[in-house]
């Protein structure tokens, strides 16, 4: 049977396992890097909040607020409300890791201020990505059940489900240049403002690189899952 190996085992699960492995490795590296440099106090003595405010001011950005947000590594920039939100541990910490994360979120604020097209495009794509994330798997699973009973509607639902899932994958791919550019801007700001000396900047770069790799891993895992769905769907259509 197409798509199945020995003893009826679905070989495409290998793609899922590879995706899980990549994601776990990237997450482990991120946690290790962040934990390491969260224990190293920056020579500047500035907190994440102070770093964010200084970078925003240095770029003439005065319409963006800096606020704490509950949780661990929940830091993000909200372009709709013009708010840099820093997790409580980043907001009040003077560590190299905290400064790197705060600068990264300000990198997004600078992107927004400079009308960076990939950020604007990603923001506009959010509703489609959310739609795909919410509806793709229910449609795929319902379609699979209907297809097993011979209903042609099942194949249509599976097709639409895979299409919706691809929207979520596209969003993750769009996110990659946005995140890498934000980190690039962050490191430039940390140098130009004199917040971090060269040695600490290298440490901050390590944290930001590890964080960026988690986005790469997530995108790779989603692509592998999409590949699996296409293989299984194509094989089922040929068998039926």
PDB file of C-alpha atoms in Angstrom:
ATOM      1  CA  UNK A   1       0.000   0.000   0.000  1.00  0.00           C
ATOM      2  CA  UNK A   2       1.257   3.458  -0.863  1.00  0.00           C
ATOM      3  CA  UNK A   3       2.702   5.406   2.081  1.00  0.00           C
ATOM      4  CA  UNK A   4       3.114   2.362   4.322  1.00  0.00           C
ATOM      5  CA  UNK A   5       6.202   0.315   5.080  1.00  0.00           C
ATOM      6  CA  UNK A   6       6.687  -3.031   6.718  1.00  0.00           C
ATOM      7  CA  UNK A   7       3.947  -4.461   8.941  1.00  0.00           C
ATOM      8  CA  UNK A   8       1.578  -1.676   7.853  1.00  0.00           C
ATOM      9  CA  UNK A   9       3.579   0.996   9.659  1.00  0.00           C
ATOM     10  CA  UNK A  10       3.231   4.516   8.295  1.00  0.00           C
ATOM     11  CA  UNK A  11       6.761   5.531   7.300  1.00  0.00           C
ATOM     12  CA  UNK A  12       5.768   9.191   7.061  1.00  0.00           C
ATOM     13  CA  UNK A  13       5.792   9.345  10.865  1.00  0.00           C
ATOM     14  CA  UNK A  14       9.549   9.603  10.413  1.00  0.00           C
ATOM     15  CA  UNK A  15       8.969  13.135   9.101  1.00  0.00           C
ATOM     16  CA  UNK A  16       7.043  14.016  12.259  1.00  0.00           C
ATOM     17  CA  UNK A  17       9.749  12.530  14.476  1.00  0.00           C
ATOM     18  CA  UNK A  18      12.434  14.487  12.650  1.00  0.00           C
ATOM     19  CA  UNK A  19      10.420  17.665  13.176  1.00  0.00           C
ATOM     20  CA  UNK A  20       9.977  16.925  16.869  1.00  0.00           C
ATOM     21  CA  UNK A  21      13.695  16.208  17.214  1.00  0.00           C
ATOM     22  CA  UNK A  22      14.703  19.452  15.499  1.00  0.00           C
ATOM     23  CA  UNK A  23      12.303  21.447  17.667  1.00  0.00           C
ATOM     24  CA  UNK A  24      13.518  19.824  20.881  1.00  0.00           C
ATOM     25  CA  UNK A  25      17.170  20.460  20.032  1.00  0.00           C
ATOM     26  CA  UNK A  26      16.518  24.113  19.205  1.00  0.00           C
ATOM     27  CA  UNK A  27      14.482  24.576  22.381  1.00  0.00           C
ATOM     28  CA  UNK A  28      17.187  22.931  24.486  1.00  0.00           C
ATOM     29  CA  UNK A  29      19.840  25.204  23.010  1.00  0.00           C
ATOM     30  CA  UNK A  30      17.680  28.253  23.612  1.00  0.00           C
ATOM     31  CA  UNK A  31      17.015  27.309  27.238  1.00  0.00           C
ATOM     32  CA  UNK A  32      20.677  26.529  27.843  1.00  0.00           C
ATOM     33  CA  UNK A  33      21.878  29.790  26.311  1.00  0.00           C
ATOM     34  CA  UNK A  34      19.277  31.904  28.077  1.00  0.00           C
ATOM     35  CA  UNK A  35      19.871  30.254  31.461  1.00  0.00           C
ATOM     36  CA  UNK A  36      23.627  30.742  31.101  1.00  0.00           C
ATOM     37  CA  UNK A  37      23.529  34.434  30.266  1.00  0.00           C
ATOM     38  CA  UNK A  38      20.596  35.219  32.535  1.00  0.00           C
ATOM     39  CA  UNK A  39      23.080  34.689  35.361  1.00  0.00           C
ATOM     40  CA  UNK A  40      25.615  37.168  33.990  1.00  0.00           C
ATOM     41  CA  UNK A  41      24.975  40.750  35.044  1.00  0.00           C
ATOM     42  CA  UNK A  42      25.652  43.368  32.402  1.00  0.00           C
ATOM     43  CA  UNK A  43      28.315  45.939  33.194  1.00  0.00           C
ATOM     44  CA  UNK A  44      25.845  48.670  32.232  1.00  0.00           C
ATOM     45  CA  UNK A  45      23.594  47.833  35.177  1.00  0.00           C
ATOM     46  CA  UNK A  46      20.559  48.676  33.053  1.00  0.00           C
ATOM     47  CA  UNK A  47      17.337  46.687  33.333  1.00  0.00           C
ATOM     48  CA  UNK A  48      15.465  45.332  30.341  1.00  0.00           C
ATOM     49  CA  UNK A  49      12.958  48.170  30.671  1.00  0.00           C
ATOM     50  CA  UNK A  50      15.680  50.819  30.765  1.00  0.00           C
ATOM     51  CA  UNK A  51      17.415  49.306  27.748  1.00  0.00           C
ATOM     52  CA  UNK A  52      14.169  49.267  25.777  1.00  0.00           C
ATOM     53  CA  UNK A  53      13.390  52.876  26.658  1.00  0.00           C
ATOM     54  CA  UNK A  54      16.914  53.985  25.769  1.00  0.00           C
ATOM     55  CA  UNK A  55      16.884  52.255  22.375  1.00  0.00           C
ATOM     56  CA  UNK A  56      13.447  53.618  21.506  1.00  0.00           C
ATOM     57  CA  UNK A  57      14.502  57.144  22.450  1.00  0.00           C
ATOM     58  CA  UNK A  58      17.756  56.825  20.491  1.00  0.00           C
ATOM     59  CA  UNK A  59      15.668  56.095  17.405  1.00  0.00           C
ATOM     60  CA  UNK A  60      13.214  58.920  17.981  1.00  0.00           C
ATOM     61  CA  UNK A  61      10.395  56.537  18.836  1.00  0.00           C
ATOM     62  CA  UNK A  62       8.250  58.101  21.553  1.00  0.00           C
ATOM     63  CA  UNK A  63       4.855  56.595  20.775  1.00  0.00           C
ATOM     64  CA  UNK A  64       5.788  53.074  21.936  1.00  0.00           C
ATOM     65  CA  UNK A  65       5.266  52.075  25.572  1.00  0.00           C
ATOM     66  CA  UNK A  66       7.279  49.476  27.486  1.00  0.00           C
ATOM     67  CA  UNK A  67       5.215  47.290  29.796  1.00  0.00           C
ATOM     68  CA  UNK A  68       5.713  44.103  31.840  1.00  0.00           C
ATOM     69  CA  UNK A  69       3.765  40.972  30.925  1.00  0.00           C
ATOM     70  CA  UNK A  70       3.289  37.806  33.014  1.00  0.00           C
ATOM     71  CA  UNK A  71       5.034  34.577  32.094  1.00  0.00           C
ATOM     72  CA  UNK A  72       8.462  33.331  31.089  1.00  0.00           C
ATOM     73  CA  UNK A  73       9.849  34.423  27.713  1.00  0.00           C
ATOM     74  CA  UNK A  74       6.487  35.908  26.746  1.00  0.00           C
ATOM     75  CA  UNK A  75       8.225  39.002  25.391  1.00  0.00           C
ATOM     76  CA  UNK A  76       6.795  40.501  22.219  1.00  0.00           C
ATOM     77  CA  UNK A  77       6.059  43.712  20.362  1.00  0.00           C
ATOM     78  CA  UNK A  78       2.421  44.548  19.677  1.00  0.00           C
ATOM     79  CA  UNK A  79       2.334  46.740  16.540  1.00  0.00           C
ATOM     80  CA  UNK A  80      -1.413  47.340  16.809  1.00  0.00           C
ATOM     81  CA  UNK A  81      -1.071  48.947  20.248  1.00  0.00           C
ATOM     82  CA  UNK A  82       2.514  50.205  19.953  1.00  0.00           C
ATOM     83  CA  UNK A  83       3.682  48.352  23.061  1.00  0.00           C
ATOM     84  CA  UNK A  84       6.899  46.485  23.788  1.00  0.00           C
ATOM     85  CA  UNK A  85       5.891  43.858  26.337  1.00  0.00           C
ATOM     86  CA  UNK A  86       8.657  42.293  28.392  1.00  0.00           C
ATOM     87  CA  UNK A  87       8.206  39.282  30.653  1.00  0.00           C
ATOM     88  CA  UNK A  88       8.676  40.169  34.298  1.00  0.00           C
ATOM     89  CA  UNK A  89      12.083  38.474  34.506  1.00  0.00           C
ATOM     90  CA  UNK A  90      13.315  40.466  31.495  1.00  0.00           C
ATOM     91  CA  UNK A  91      11.656  43.732  32.489  1.00  0.00           C
ATOM     92  CA  UNK A  92      13.526  44.102  35.781  1.00  0.00           C
ATOM     93  CA  UNK A  93      16.668  42.056  35.087  1.00  0.00           C
ATOM     94  CA  UNK A  94      20.106  43.515  34.392  1.00  0.00           C
ATOM     95  CA  UNK A  95      21.462  40.318  32.833  1.00  0.00           C
ATOM     96  CA  UNK A  96      23.040  40.115  29.391  1.00  0.00           C
ATOM     97  CA  UNK A  97      20.242  37.767  28.312  1.00  0.00           C
ATOM     98  CA  UNK A  98      17.546  40.217  29.431  1.00  0.00           C
ATOM     99  CA  UNK A  99      19.209  43.093  27.622  1.00  0.00           C
ATOM    100  CA  UNK A 100      19.474  41.042  24.430  1.00  0.00           C
ATOM    101  CA  UNK A 101      15.806  40.076  24.543  1.00  0.00           C
ATOM    102  CA  UNK A 102      14.681  43.639  25.308  1.00  0.00           C
ATOM    103  CA  UNK A 103      16.771  44.969  22.426  1.00  0.00           C
ATOM    104  CA  UNK A 104      15.299  42.344  20.098  1.00  0.00           C
ATOM    105  CA  UNK A 105      11.739  43.446  20.862  1.00  0.00           C
ATOM    106  CA  UNK A 106      12.780  47.028  20.251  1.00  0.00           C
ATOM    107  CA  UNK A 107      14.122  45.809  16.925  1.00  0.00           C
ATOM    108  CA  UNK A 108      10.526  44.993  16.013  1.00  0.00           C
ATOM    109  CA  UNK A 109       9.412  48.454  17.134  1.00  0.00           C
ATOM    110  CA  UNK A 110      12.077  49.977  14.894  1.00  0.00           C
ATOM    111  CA  UNK A 111      10.876  47.796  12.018  1.00  0.00           C
ATOM    112  CA  UNK A 112       7.364  49.098  12.561  1.00  0.00           C
ATOM    113  CA  UNK A 113       8.564  52.686  12.761  1.00  0.00           C
ATOM    114  CA  UNK A 114      10.540  52.274   9.535  1.00  0.00           C
ATOM    115  CA  UNK A 115       7.628  50.546   7.745  1.00  0.00           C
ATOM    116  CA  UNK A 116       9.656  47.368   7.272  1.00  0.00           C
ATOM    117  CA  UNK A 117       7.649  45.488   4.640  1.00  0.00           C
ATOM    118  CA  UNK A 118       8.075  41.901   5.943  1.00  0.00           C
ATOM    119  CA  UNK A 119       6.703  42.977   9.344  1.00  0.00           C
ATOM    120  CA  UNK A 120       3.735  44.728   7.742  1.00  0.00           C
ATOM    121  CA  UNK A 121       3.082  41.712   5.538  1.00  0.00           C
ATOM    122  CA  UNK A 122       3.296  39.335   8.491  1.00  0.00           C
ATOM    123  CA  UNK A 123       0.872  41.457  10.510  1.00  0.00           C
ATOM    124  CA  UNK A 124      -1.580  41.498   7.598  1.00  0.00           C
ATOM    125  CA  UNK A 125      -1.217  37.722   7.250  1.00  0.00           C
ATOM    126  CA  UNK A 126      -2.052  37.008  10.913  1.00  0.00           C
ATOM    127  CA  UNK A 127      -5.847  36.555  10.380  1.00  0.00           C
ATOM    128  CA  UNK A 128      -5.231  33.985   7.632  1.00  0.00           C
ATOM    129  CA  UNK A 129      -2.645  32.171   9.749  1.00  0.00           C
ATOM    130  CA  UNK A 130      -5.014  32.069  12.725  1.00  0.00           C
ATOM    131  CA  UNK A 131      -7.787  30.729  10.505  1.00  0.00           C
ATOM    132  CA  UNK A 132      -5.479  28.036   9.216  1.00  0.00           C
ATOM    133  CA  UNK A 133      -4.301  27.064  12.697  1.00  0.00           C
ATOM    134  CA  UNK A 134      -7.846  26.770  14.065  1.00  0.00           C
ATOM    135  CA  UNK A 135      -9.596  24.990  11.207  1.00  0.00           C
ATOM    136  CA  UNK A 136      -6.972  22.920   9.394  1.00  0.00           C
ATOM    137  CA  UNK A 137      -6.796  19.870  11.646  1.00  0.00           C
ATOM    138  CA  UNK A 138     -10.553  19.597  12.338  1.00  0.00           C
ATOM    139  CA  UNK A 139     -11.196  19.684   8.579  1.00  0.00           C
ATOM    140  CA  UNK A 140      -8.431  17.159   7.859  1.00  0.00           C
ATOM    141  CA  UNK A 141      -9.654  14.725  10.529  1.00  0.00           C
ATOM    142  CA  UNK A 142     -13.339  15.031   9.597  1.00  0.00           C
ATOM    143  CA  UNK A 143     -12.413  14.676   5.940  1.00  0.00           C
ATOM    144  CA  UNK A 144     -10.385  11.557   6.699  1.00  0.00           C
ATOM    145  CA  UNK A 145     -13.317   9.948   8.504  1.00  0.00           C
ATOM    146  CA  UNK A 146     -15.701  10.761   5.663  1.00  0.00           C
ATOM    147  CA  UNK A 147     -13.218   9.554   3.044  1.00  0.00           C
ATOM    148  CA  UNK A 148     -12.936   6.198   4.803  1.00  0.00           C
ATOM    149  CA  UNK A 149     -16.680   5.769   4.393  1.00  0.00           C
ATOM    150  CA  UNK A 150     -16.366   6.517   0.684  1.00  0.00           C
ATOM    151  CA  UNK A 151     -17.838  10.027   0.778  1.00  0.00           C
ATOM    152  CA  UNK A 152     -16.256  12.291  -1.845  1.00  0.00           C
ATOM    153  CA  UNK A 153     -16.891  15.255   0.453  1.00  0.00           C
ATOM    154  CA  UNK A 154     -14.180  13.828   2.687  1.00  0.00           C
ATOM    155  CA  UNK A 155     -11.523  14.398   0.042  1.00  0.00           C
ATOM    156  CA  UNK A 156     -12.666  17.973  -0.465  1.00  0.00           C
ATOM    157  CA  UNK A 157     -12.499  18.646   3.270  1.00  0.00           C
ATOM    158  CA  UNK A 158      -9.027  17.116   3.469  1.00  0.00           C
ATOM    159  CA  UNK A 159      -7.884  19.269   0.542  1.00  0.00           C
ATOM    160  CA  UNK A 160      -9.183  22.424   2.179  1.00  0.00           C
ATOM    161  CA  UNK A 161      -7.703  21.382   5.512  1.00  0.00           C
ATOM    162  CA  UNK A 162      -4.265  20.930   3.973  1.00  0.00           C
ATOM    163  CA  UNK A 163      -4.601  24.271   2.197  1.00  0.00           C
ATOM    164  CA  UNK A 164      -5.470  25.961   5.493  1.00  0.00           C
ATOM    165  CA  UNK A 165      -2.546  24.249   7.219  1.00  0.00           C
ATOM    166  CA  UNK A 166      -0.260  25.593   4.499  1.00  0.00           C
ATOM    167  CA  UNK A 167      -1.325  29.127   5.487  1.00  0.00           C
ATOM    168  CA  UNK A 168       0.047  28.538   8.978  1.00  0.00           C
ATOM    169  CA  UNK A 169       3.265  27.192   7.455  1.00  0.00           C
ATOM    170  CA  UNK A 170       3.594  30.233   5.202  1.00  0.00           C
ATOM    171  CA  UNK A 171       3.192  32.475   8.249  1.00  0.00           C
ATOM    172  CA  UNK A 172       6.073  30.717   9.984  1.00  0.00           C
ATOM    173  CA  UNK A 173       8.245  31.173   6.906  1.00  0.00           C
ATOM    174  CA  UNK A 174       7.345  34.867   6.719  1.00  0.00           C
ATOM    175  CA  UNK A 175       8.310  35.182  10.380  1.00  0.00           C
ATOM    176  CA  UNK A 176      11.918  34.091   9.778  1.00  0.00           C
ATOM    177  CA  UNK A 177      13.257  37.223   8.017  1.00  0.00           C
ATOM    178  CA  UNK A 178      11.339  39.404  10.474  1.00  0.00           C
ATOM    179  CA  UNK A 179      12.977  37.750  13.487  1.00  0.00           C
ATOM    180  CA  UNK A 180      16.473  37.666  12.007  1.00  0.00           C
ATOM    181  CA  UNK A 181      16.243  41.320  11.024  1.00  0.00           C
ATOM    182  CA  UNK A 182      15.011  42.296  14.507  1.00  0.00           C
ATOM    183  CA  UNK A 183      18.033  40.576  16.058  1.00  0.00           C
ATOM    184  CA  UNK A 184      20.348  42.312  13.590  1.00  0.00           C
ATOM    185  CA  UNK A 185      18.865  45.674  14.497  1.00  0.00           C
ATOM    186  CA  UNK A 186      19.099  44.828  18.197  1.00  0.00           C
ATOM    187  CA  UNK A 187      22.828  44.122  18.030  1.00  0.00           C
ATOM    188  CA  UNK A 188      23.424  47.324  16.072  1.00  0.00           C
ATOM    189  CA  UNK A 189      21.557  49.316  18.708  1.00  0.00           C
ATOM    190  CA  UNK A 190      23.440  47.692  21.572  1.00  0.00           C
ATOM    191  CA  UNK A 191      26.690  48.791  19.923  1.00  0.00           C
ATOM    192  CA  UNK A 192      25.657  52.268  18.801  1.00  0.00           C
ATOM    193  CA  UNK A 193      24.127  53.185  22.159  1.00  0.00           C
ATOM    194  CA  UNK A 194      27.101  51.769  24.054  1.00  0.00           C
ATOM    195  CA  UNK A 195      24.828  49.637  26.218  1.00  0.00           C
ATOM    196  CA  UNK A 196      26.994  46.534  25.839  1.00  0.00           C
ATOM    197  CA  UNK A 197      30.763  46.263  25.367  1.00  0.00           C
ATOM    198  CA  UNK A 198      32.099  43.908  22.700  1.00  0.00           C
ATOM    199  CA  UNK A 199      32.371  40.874  24.984  1.00  0.00           C
ATOM    200  CA  UNK A 200      28.832  41.179  26.307  1.00  0.00           C
ATOM    201  CA  UNK A 201      27.533  41.858  22.818  1.00  0.00           C
ATOM    202  CA  UNK A 202      28.903  38.476  21.721  1.00  0.00           C
ATOM    203  CA  UNK A 203      27.032  36.869  24.609  1.00  0.00           C
ATOM    204  CA  UNK A 204      23.817  38.659  23.654  1.00  0.00           C
ATOM    205  CA  UNK A 205      24.302  37.520  20.054  1.00  0.00           C
ATOM    206  CA  UNK A 206      24.504  33.924  21.247  1.00  0.00           C
ATOM    207  CA  UNK A 207      21.168  34.285  23.044  1.00  0.00           C
ATOM    208  CA  UNK A 208      19.499  35.897  20.034  1.00  0.00           C
ATOM    209  CA  UNK A 209      20.914  33.318  17.632  1.00  0.00           C
ATOM    210  CA  UNK A 210      19.600  30.492  19.805  1.00  0.00           C
ATOM    211  CA  UNK A 211      16.193  32.177  19.926  1.00  0.00           C
ATOM    212  CA  UNK A 212      16.147  32.608  16.143  1.00  0.00           C
ATOM    213  CA  UNK A 213      16.908  28.925  15.657  1.00  0.00           C
ATOM    214  CA  UNK A 214      13.695  28.021  17.502  1.00  0.00           C
ATOM    215  CA  UNK A 215      11.764  29.823  14.745  1.00  0.00           C
ATOM    216  CA  UNK A 216      13.760  27.978  12.091  1.00  0.00           C
ATOM    217  CA  UNK A 217      13.071  24.658  13.816  1.00  0.00           C
ATOM    218  CA  UNK A 218       9.344  25.388  14.105  1.00  0.00           C
ATOM    219  CA  UNK A 219       9.148  26.290  10.422  1.00  0.00           C
ATOM    220  CA  UNK A 220      11.077  23.152   9.447  1.00  0.00           C
ATOM    221  CA  UNK A 221       8.820  20.952  11.590  1.00  0.00           C
ATOM    222  CA  UNK A 222       5.713  22.485  10.019  1.00  0.00           C
ATOM    223  CA  UNK A 223       7.104  21.978   6.518  1.00  0.00           C
ATOM    224  CA  UNK A 224       7.788  18.324   7.305  1.00  0.00           C
ATOM    225  CA  UNK A 225       4.248  17.926   8.623  1.00  0.00           C
ATOM    226  CA  UNK A 226       2.853  19.545   5.478  1.00  0.00           C
ATOM    227  CA  UNK A 227       4.987  17.209   3.361  1.00  0.00           C
ATOM    228  CA  UNK A 228       3.576  14.249   5.286  1.00  0.00           C
ATOM    229  CA  UNK A 229      -0.002  15.388   4.725  1.00  0.00           C
ATOM    230  CA  UNK A 230       0.582  15.816   0.999  1.00  0.00           C
ATOM    231  CA  UNK A 231       2.166  12.365   0.733  1.00  0.00           C
ATOM    232  CA  UNK A 232      -0.648  10.683   2.650  1.00  0.00           C
ATOM    233  CA  UNK A 233      -3.384  12.554   0.797  1.00  0.00           C
ATOM    234  CA  UNK A 234      -1.831  11.827  -2.588  1.00  0.00           C
ATOM    235  CA  UNK A 235      -1.390   8.166  -1.726  1.00  0.00           C
ATOM    236  CA  UNK A 236      -4.968   7.825  -0.505  1.00  0.00           C
ATOM    237  CA  UNK A 237      -6.363   9.443  -3.659  1.00  0.00           C
ATOM    238  CA  UNK A 238      -4.384   7.009  -5.827  1.00  0.00           C
ATOM    239  CA  UNK A 239      -5.527   3.985  -3.822  1.00  0.00           C
ATOM    240  CA  UNK A 240      -9.166   5.045  -3.982  1.00  0.00           C
TER     241      UNK A 240
END
